[in-house]
Short mmCIF file of C-alpha atoms in Angstrom, two decimals:
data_model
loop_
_atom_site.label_atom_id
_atom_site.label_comp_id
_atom_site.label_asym_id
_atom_site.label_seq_id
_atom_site.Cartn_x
_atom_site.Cartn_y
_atom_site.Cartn_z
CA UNK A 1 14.59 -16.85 -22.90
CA UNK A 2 13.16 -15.58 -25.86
CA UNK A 3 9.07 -14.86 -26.13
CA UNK A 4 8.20 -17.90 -28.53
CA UNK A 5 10.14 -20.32 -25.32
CA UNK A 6 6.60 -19.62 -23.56
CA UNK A 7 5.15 -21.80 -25.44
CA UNK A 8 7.57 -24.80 -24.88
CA UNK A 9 7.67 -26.18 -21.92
CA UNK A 10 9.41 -29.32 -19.85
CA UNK A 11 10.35 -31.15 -22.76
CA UNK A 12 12.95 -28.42 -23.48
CA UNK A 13 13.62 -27.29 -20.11
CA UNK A 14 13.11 -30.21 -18.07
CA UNK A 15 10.69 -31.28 -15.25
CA UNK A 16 11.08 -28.22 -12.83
CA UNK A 17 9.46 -26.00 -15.28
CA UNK A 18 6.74 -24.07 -14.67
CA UNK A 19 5.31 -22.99 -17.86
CA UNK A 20 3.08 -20.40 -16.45
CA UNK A 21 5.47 -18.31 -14.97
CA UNK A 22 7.28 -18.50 -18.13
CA UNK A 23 4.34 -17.14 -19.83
CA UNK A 24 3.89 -14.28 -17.32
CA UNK A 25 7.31 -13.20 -18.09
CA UNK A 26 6.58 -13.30 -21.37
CA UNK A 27 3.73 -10.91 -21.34
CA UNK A 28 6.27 -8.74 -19.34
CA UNK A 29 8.81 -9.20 -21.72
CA UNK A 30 6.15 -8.17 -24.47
CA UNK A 31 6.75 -4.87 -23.35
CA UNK A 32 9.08 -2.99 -24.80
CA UNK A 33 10.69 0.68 -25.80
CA UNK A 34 8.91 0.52 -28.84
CA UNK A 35 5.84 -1.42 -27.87
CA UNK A 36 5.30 0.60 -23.86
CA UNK A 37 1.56 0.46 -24.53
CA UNK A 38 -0.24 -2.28 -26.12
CA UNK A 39 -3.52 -4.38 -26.52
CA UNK A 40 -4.53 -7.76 -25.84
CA UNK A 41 -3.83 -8.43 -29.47
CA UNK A 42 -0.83 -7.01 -29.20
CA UNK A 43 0.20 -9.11 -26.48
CA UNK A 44 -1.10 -12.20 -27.67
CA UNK A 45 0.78 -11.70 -31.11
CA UNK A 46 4.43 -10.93 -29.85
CA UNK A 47 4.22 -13.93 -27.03
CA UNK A 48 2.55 -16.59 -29.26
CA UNK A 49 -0.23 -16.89 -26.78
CA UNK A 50 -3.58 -17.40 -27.78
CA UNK A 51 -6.04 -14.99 -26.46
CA UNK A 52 -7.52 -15.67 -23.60
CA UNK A 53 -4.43 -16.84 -21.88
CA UNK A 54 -2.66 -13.46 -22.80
CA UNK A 55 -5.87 -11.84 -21.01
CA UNK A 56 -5.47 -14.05 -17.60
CA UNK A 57 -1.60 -13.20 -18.00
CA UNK A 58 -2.35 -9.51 -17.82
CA UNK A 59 -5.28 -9.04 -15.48
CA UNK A 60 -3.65 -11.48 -12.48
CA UNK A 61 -0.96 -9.14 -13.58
CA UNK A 62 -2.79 -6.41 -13.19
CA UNK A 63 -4.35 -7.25 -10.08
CA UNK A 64 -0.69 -7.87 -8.44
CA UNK A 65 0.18 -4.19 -9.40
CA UNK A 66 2.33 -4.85 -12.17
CA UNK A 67 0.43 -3.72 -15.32
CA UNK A 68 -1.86 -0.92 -15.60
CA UNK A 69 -5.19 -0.40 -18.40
CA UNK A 70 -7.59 1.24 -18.84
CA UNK A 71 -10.04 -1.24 -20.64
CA UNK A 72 -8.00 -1.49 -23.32
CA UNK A 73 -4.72 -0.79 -23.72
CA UNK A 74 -1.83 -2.44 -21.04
CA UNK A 75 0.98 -0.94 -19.92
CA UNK A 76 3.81 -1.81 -17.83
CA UNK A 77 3.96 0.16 -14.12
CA UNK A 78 6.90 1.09 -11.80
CA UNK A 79 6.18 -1.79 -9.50
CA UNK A 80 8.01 -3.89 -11.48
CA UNK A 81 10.87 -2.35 -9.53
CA UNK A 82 9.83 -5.22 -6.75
CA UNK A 83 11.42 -7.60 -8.95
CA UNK A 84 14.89 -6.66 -8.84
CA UNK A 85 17.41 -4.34 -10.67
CA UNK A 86 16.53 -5.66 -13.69
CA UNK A 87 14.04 -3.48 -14.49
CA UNK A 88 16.02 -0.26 -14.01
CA UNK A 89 18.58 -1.51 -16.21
CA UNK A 90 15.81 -1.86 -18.75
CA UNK A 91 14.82 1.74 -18.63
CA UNK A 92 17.05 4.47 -20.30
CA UNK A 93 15.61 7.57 -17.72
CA UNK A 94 17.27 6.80 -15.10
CA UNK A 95 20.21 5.88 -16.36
CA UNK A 96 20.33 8.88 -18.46
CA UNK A 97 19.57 10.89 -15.65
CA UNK A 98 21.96 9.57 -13.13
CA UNK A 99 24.99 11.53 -14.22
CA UNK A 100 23.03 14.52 -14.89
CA UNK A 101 22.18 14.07 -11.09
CA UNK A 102 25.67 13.59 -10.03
CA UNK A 103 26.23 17.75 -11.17
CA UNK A 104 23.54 18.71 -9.46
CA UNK A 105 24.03 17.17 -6.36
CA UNK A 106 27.94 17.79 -6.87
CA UNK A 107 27.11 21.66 -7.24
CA UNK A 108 24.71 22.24 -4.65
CA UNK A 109 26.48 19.85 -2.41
CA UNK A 110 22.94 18.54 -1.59
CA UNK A 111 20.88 14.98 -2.31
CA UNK A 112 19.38 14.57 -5.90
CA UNK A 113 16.70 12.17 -6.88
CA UNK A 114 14.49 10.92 -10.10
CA UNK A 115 11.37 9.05 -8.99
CA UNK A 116 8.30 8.16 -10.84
CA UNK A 117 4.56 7.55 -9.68
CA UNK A 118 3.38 4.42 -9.02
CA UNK A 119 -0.61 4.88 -7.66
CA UNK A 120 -0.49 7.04 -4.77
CA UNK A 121 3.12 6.69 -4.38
CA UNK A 122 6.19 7.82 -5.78
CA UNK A 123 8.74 5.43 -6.10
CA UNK A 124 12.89 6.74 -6.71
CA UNK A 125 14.57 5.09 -9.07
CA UNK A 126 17.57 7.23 -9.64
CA UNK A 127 19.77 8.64 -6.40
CA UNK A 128 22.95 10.93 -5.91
CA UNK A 129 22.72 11.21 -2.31
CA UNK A 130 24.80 13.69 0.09
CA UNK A 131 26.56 13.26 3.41
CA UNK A 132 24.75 16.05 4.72
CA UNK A 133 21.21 14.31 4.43
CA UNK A 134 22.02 11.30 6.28
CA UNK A 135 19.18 11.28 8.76
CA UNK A 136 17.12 10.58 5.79
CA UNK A 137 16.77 7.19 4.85
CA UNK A 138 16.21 6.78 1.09
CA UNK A 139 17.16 4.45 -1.72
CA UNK A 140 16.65 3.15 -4.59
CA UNK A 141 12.74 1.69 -4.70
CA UNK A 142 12.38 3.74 -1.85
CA UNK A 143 8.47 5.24 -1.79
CA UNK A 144 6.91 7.93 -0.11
CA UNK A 145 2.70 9.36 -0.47
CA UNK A 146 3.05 11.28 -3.27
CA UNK A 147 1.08 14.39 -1.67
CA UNK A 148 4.00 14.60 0.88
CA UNK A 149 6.50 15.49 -1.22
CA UNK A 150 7.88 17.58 -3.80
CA UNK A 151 8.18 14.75 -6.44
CA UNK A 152 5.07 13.44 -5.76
CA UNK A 153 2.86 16.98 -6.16
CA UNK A 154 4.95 17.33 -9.74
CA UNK A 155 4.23 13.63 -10.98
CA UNK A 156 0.40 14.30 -9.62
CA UNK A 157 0.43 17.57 -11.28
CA UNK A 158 1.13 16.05 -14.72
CA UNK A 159 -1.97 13.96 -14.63
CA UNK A 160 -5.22 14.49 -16.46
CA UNK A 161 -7.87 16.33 -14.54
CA UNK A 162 -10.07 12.91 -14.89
CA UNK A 163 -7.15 10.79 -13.48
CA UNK A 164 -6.24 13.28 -10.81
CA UNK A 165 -10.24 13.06 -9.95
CA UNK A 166 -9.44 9.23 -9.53
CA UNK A 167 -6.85 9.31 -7.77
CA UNK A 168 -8.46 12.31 -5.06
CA UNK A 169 -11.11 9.51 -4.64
CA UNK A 170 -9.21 7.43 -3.26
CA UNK A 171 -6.90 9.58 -1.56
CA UNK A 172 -6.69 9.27 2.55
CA UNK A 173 -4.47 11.63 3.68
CA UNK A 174 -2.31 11.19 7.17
CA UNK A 175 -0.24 13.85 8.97
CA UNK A 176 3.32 13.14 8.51
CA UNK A 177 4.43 16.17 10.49
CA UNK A 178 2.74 19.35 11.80
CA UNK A 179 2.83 21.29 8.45
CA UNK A 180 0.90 17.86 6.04
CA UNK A 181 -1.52 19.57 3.59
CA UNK A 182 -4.64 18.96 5.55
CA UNK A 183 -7.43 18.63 3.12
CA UNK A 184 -7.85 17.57 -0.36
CA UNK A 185 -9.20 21.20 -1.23
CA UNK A 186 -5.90 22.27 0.22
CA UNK A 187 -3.39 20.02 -1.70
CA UNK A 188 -5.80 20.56 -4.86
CA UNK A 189 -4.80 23.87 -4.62
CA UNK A 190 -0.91 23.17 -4.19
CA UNK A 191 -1.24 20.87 -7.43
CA UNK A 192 -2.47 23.64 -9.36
CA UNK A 193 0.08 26.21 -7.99
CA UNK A 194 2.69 23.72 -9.72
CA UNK A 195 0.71 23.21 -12.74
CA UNK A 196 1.00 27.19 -12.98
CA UNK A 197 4.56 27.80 -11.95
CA UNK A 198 6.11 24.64 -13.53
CA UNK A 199 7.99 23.14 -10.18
CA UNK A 200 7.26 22.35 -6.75
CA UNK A 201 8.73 23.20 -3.28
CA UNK A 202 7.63 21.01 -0.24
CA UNK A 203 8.40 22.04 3.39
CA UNK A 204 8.44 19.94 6.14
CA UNK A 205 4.93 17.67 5.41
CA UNK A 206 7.46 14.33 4.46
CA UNK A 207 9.79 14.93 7.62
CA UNK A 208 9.96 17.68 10.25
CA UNK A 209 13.34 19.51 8.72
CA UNK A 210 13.17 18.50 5.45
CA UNK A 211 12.45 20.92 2.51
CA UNK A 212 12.27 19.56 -1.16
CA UNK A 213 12.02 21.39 -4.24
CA UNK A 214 11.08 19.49 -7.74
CA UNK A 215 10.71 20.27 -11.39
CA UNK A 216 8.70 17.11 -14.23
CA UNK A 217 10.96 15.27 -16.65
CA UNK A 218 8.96 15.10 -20.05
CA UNK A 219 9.07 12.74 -22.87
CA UNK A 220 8.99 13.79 -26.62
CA UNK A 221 5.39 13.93 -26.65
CA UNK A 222 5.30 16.21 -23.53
CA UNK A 223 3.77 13.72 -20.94
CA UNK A 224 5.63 14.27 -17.26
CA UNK A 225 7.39 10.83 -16.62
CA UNK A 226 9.37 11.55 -13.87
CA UNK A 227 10.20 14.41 -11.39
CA UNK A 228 14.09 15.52 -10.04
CA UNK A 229 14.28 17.30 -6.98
CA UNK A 230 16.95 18.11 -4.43
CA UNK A 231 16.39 18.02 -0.82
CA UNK A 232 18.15 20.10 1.75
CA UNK A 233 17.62 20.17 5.77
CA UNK A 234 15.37 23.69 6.64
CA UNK A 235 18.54 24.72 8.84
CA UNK A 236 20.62 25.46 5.99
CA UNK A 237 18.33 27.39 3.39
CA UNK A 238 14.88 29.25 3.07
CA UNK A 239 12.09 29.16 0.52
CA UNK A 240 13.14 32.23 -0.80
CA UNK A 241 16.49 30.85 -1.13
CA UNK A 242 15.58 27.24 -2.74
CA UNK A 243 13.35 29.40 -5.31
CA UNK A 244 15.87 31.66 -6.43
CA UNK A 245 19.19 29.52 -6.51
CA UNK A 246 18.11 25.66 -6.31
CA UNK A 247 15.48 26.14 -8.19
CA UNK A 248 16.76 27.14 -11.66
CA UNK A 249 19.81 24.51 -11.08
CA UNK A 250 17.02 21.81 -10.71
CA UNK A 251 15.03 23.47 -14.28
CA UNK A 252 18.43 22.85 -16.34
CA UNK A 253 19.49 19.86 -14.99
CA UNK A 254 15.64 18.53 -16.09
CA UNK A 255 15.91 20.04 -19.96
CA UNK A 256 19.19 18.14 -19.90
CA UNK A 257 17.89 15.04 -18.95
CA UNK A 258 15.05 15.49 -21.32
CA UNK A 259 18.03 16.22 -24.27
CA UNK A 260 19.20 12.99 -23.88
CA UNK A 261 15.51 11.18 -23.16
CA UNK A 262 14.71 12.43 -26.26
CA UNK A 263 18.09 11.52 -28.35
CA UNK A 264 17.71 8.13 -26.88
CA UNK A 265 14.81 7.94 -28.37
CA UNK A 266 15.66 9.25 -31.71
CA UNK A 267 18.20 6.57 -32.09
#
């Protein structure tokens, strides 16, 4: 249904239809690869909305989780993944990552993920996942606390100081497993260890067993908008050894997905 059909209504689509949530898809719709941030204007010029009902669109929106602002400027978030596969198909990452993912996971013989931050969480949205992991139960539009993971302390280590301050303020952190970062000051520090080293390693604070390592996927302009990782089970591997072979395996397979990220962009 094409933007401008928002503004028709059951004359042209008969008496079942409910012109609002026509509307809100358009202001979803509005949203596009080339238009991924944009103002009420904005909005209310590509749907054919006037105004104000652009503005009640996007802050019920908003309030539901599925659009982000800051005051100004609206942007789609990953909890649009609730409504289906339809929004994954709509995104190039992870499809552009998936078969990078496939190598990795193929070559380590170990589970390889893409996930992106949504608030406090992280949220996968691209999977290659290995027989040898099957105790853990993840999927696609799986999520996880951000702090407890590998993923999670890349994604949170690519935001501003003043957002990371935002989100710390809100932050209520729960012991997962013996080894859970234990205090903000604590994880603060762990977030800055990654913002210094460039990747993450996580042992054991998602699930007792469980070690993750992580690098960020970065767009053109250099802002992290995603994190890969592989995870292995403790038994099999060390730190030492995750830093020194998964590690670099996880850094290429990231400037690779970036490559094409960017070359999908440039055409």
């Amino acid at each position: 249904m094409p933007e401008a059909a928002a503004a028709g209504g059951r004359e042209e689509y008969g008496p079942h239809f409910v012109q609002s949530v026509a509307r809100a898809l358009s202001v979803m719709r509005s949203f596009t690869a080339d238009r991924r941030s944009q103002t009420l204007t904005e909005v209310a010029r590509a749907t054919g909305l006037d105004r104000a009902t652009a503005r009640r669109l996007l802050l019920t929106l908003a309030d539901l989780g599925y659009v982000a602002h800051d005051g100004r400027v609206f942007e789609l978030t990953p909890r649009t993944l609730e409504l289906g596969y339809a929004y994954l198909s709509s995104m190039s990452l992870p499809e552009l990552a998936q078969p990078h993912l496939e190598t990795l996971a193929r070559e380590l013989n170990e589970t390889a993920a893409l996930a992106v931050l949504d608030g406090e969480e992280i949220v996968y949205v691209a999977l290659v996942q290995s027989a040898r992991l099957m105790a853990v139960k993840i999927g696609i539009g799986t999520r996880f606390d951000a702090y407890t993971t590998s993923m999670g302390r890349v994604l949170l280590a690519g935001l501003s100081d003043e957002a990371l301050d935002e989100r710390f303020a809100r932050l209520r952190l729960k012991r997962r497993t013996d080894r859970t970062v234990g205090s903000p000051r604590a994880l603060r520090q762990e977030i800055d260890k990654v913002r210094e080293q460039g990747w993450s390693l996580v042992d054991s604070e998602l699930e007792e067993g469980l070690r993750g390592a992580a690098a960020p996927v970065r767009d053109r302009s250099g802002r992290v908008v995603a994190a890969a990782n592989v995870s292995v089970h403790t038994g099999r591997t060390t730190p030492e050894l995750v830093e020194r072979d998964y590690v670099p395996m996880i850094l290429r397979t990231v400037r690779l997905i970036e490559a094409d990220l960017v070359g999908s962009v440039a055409r």
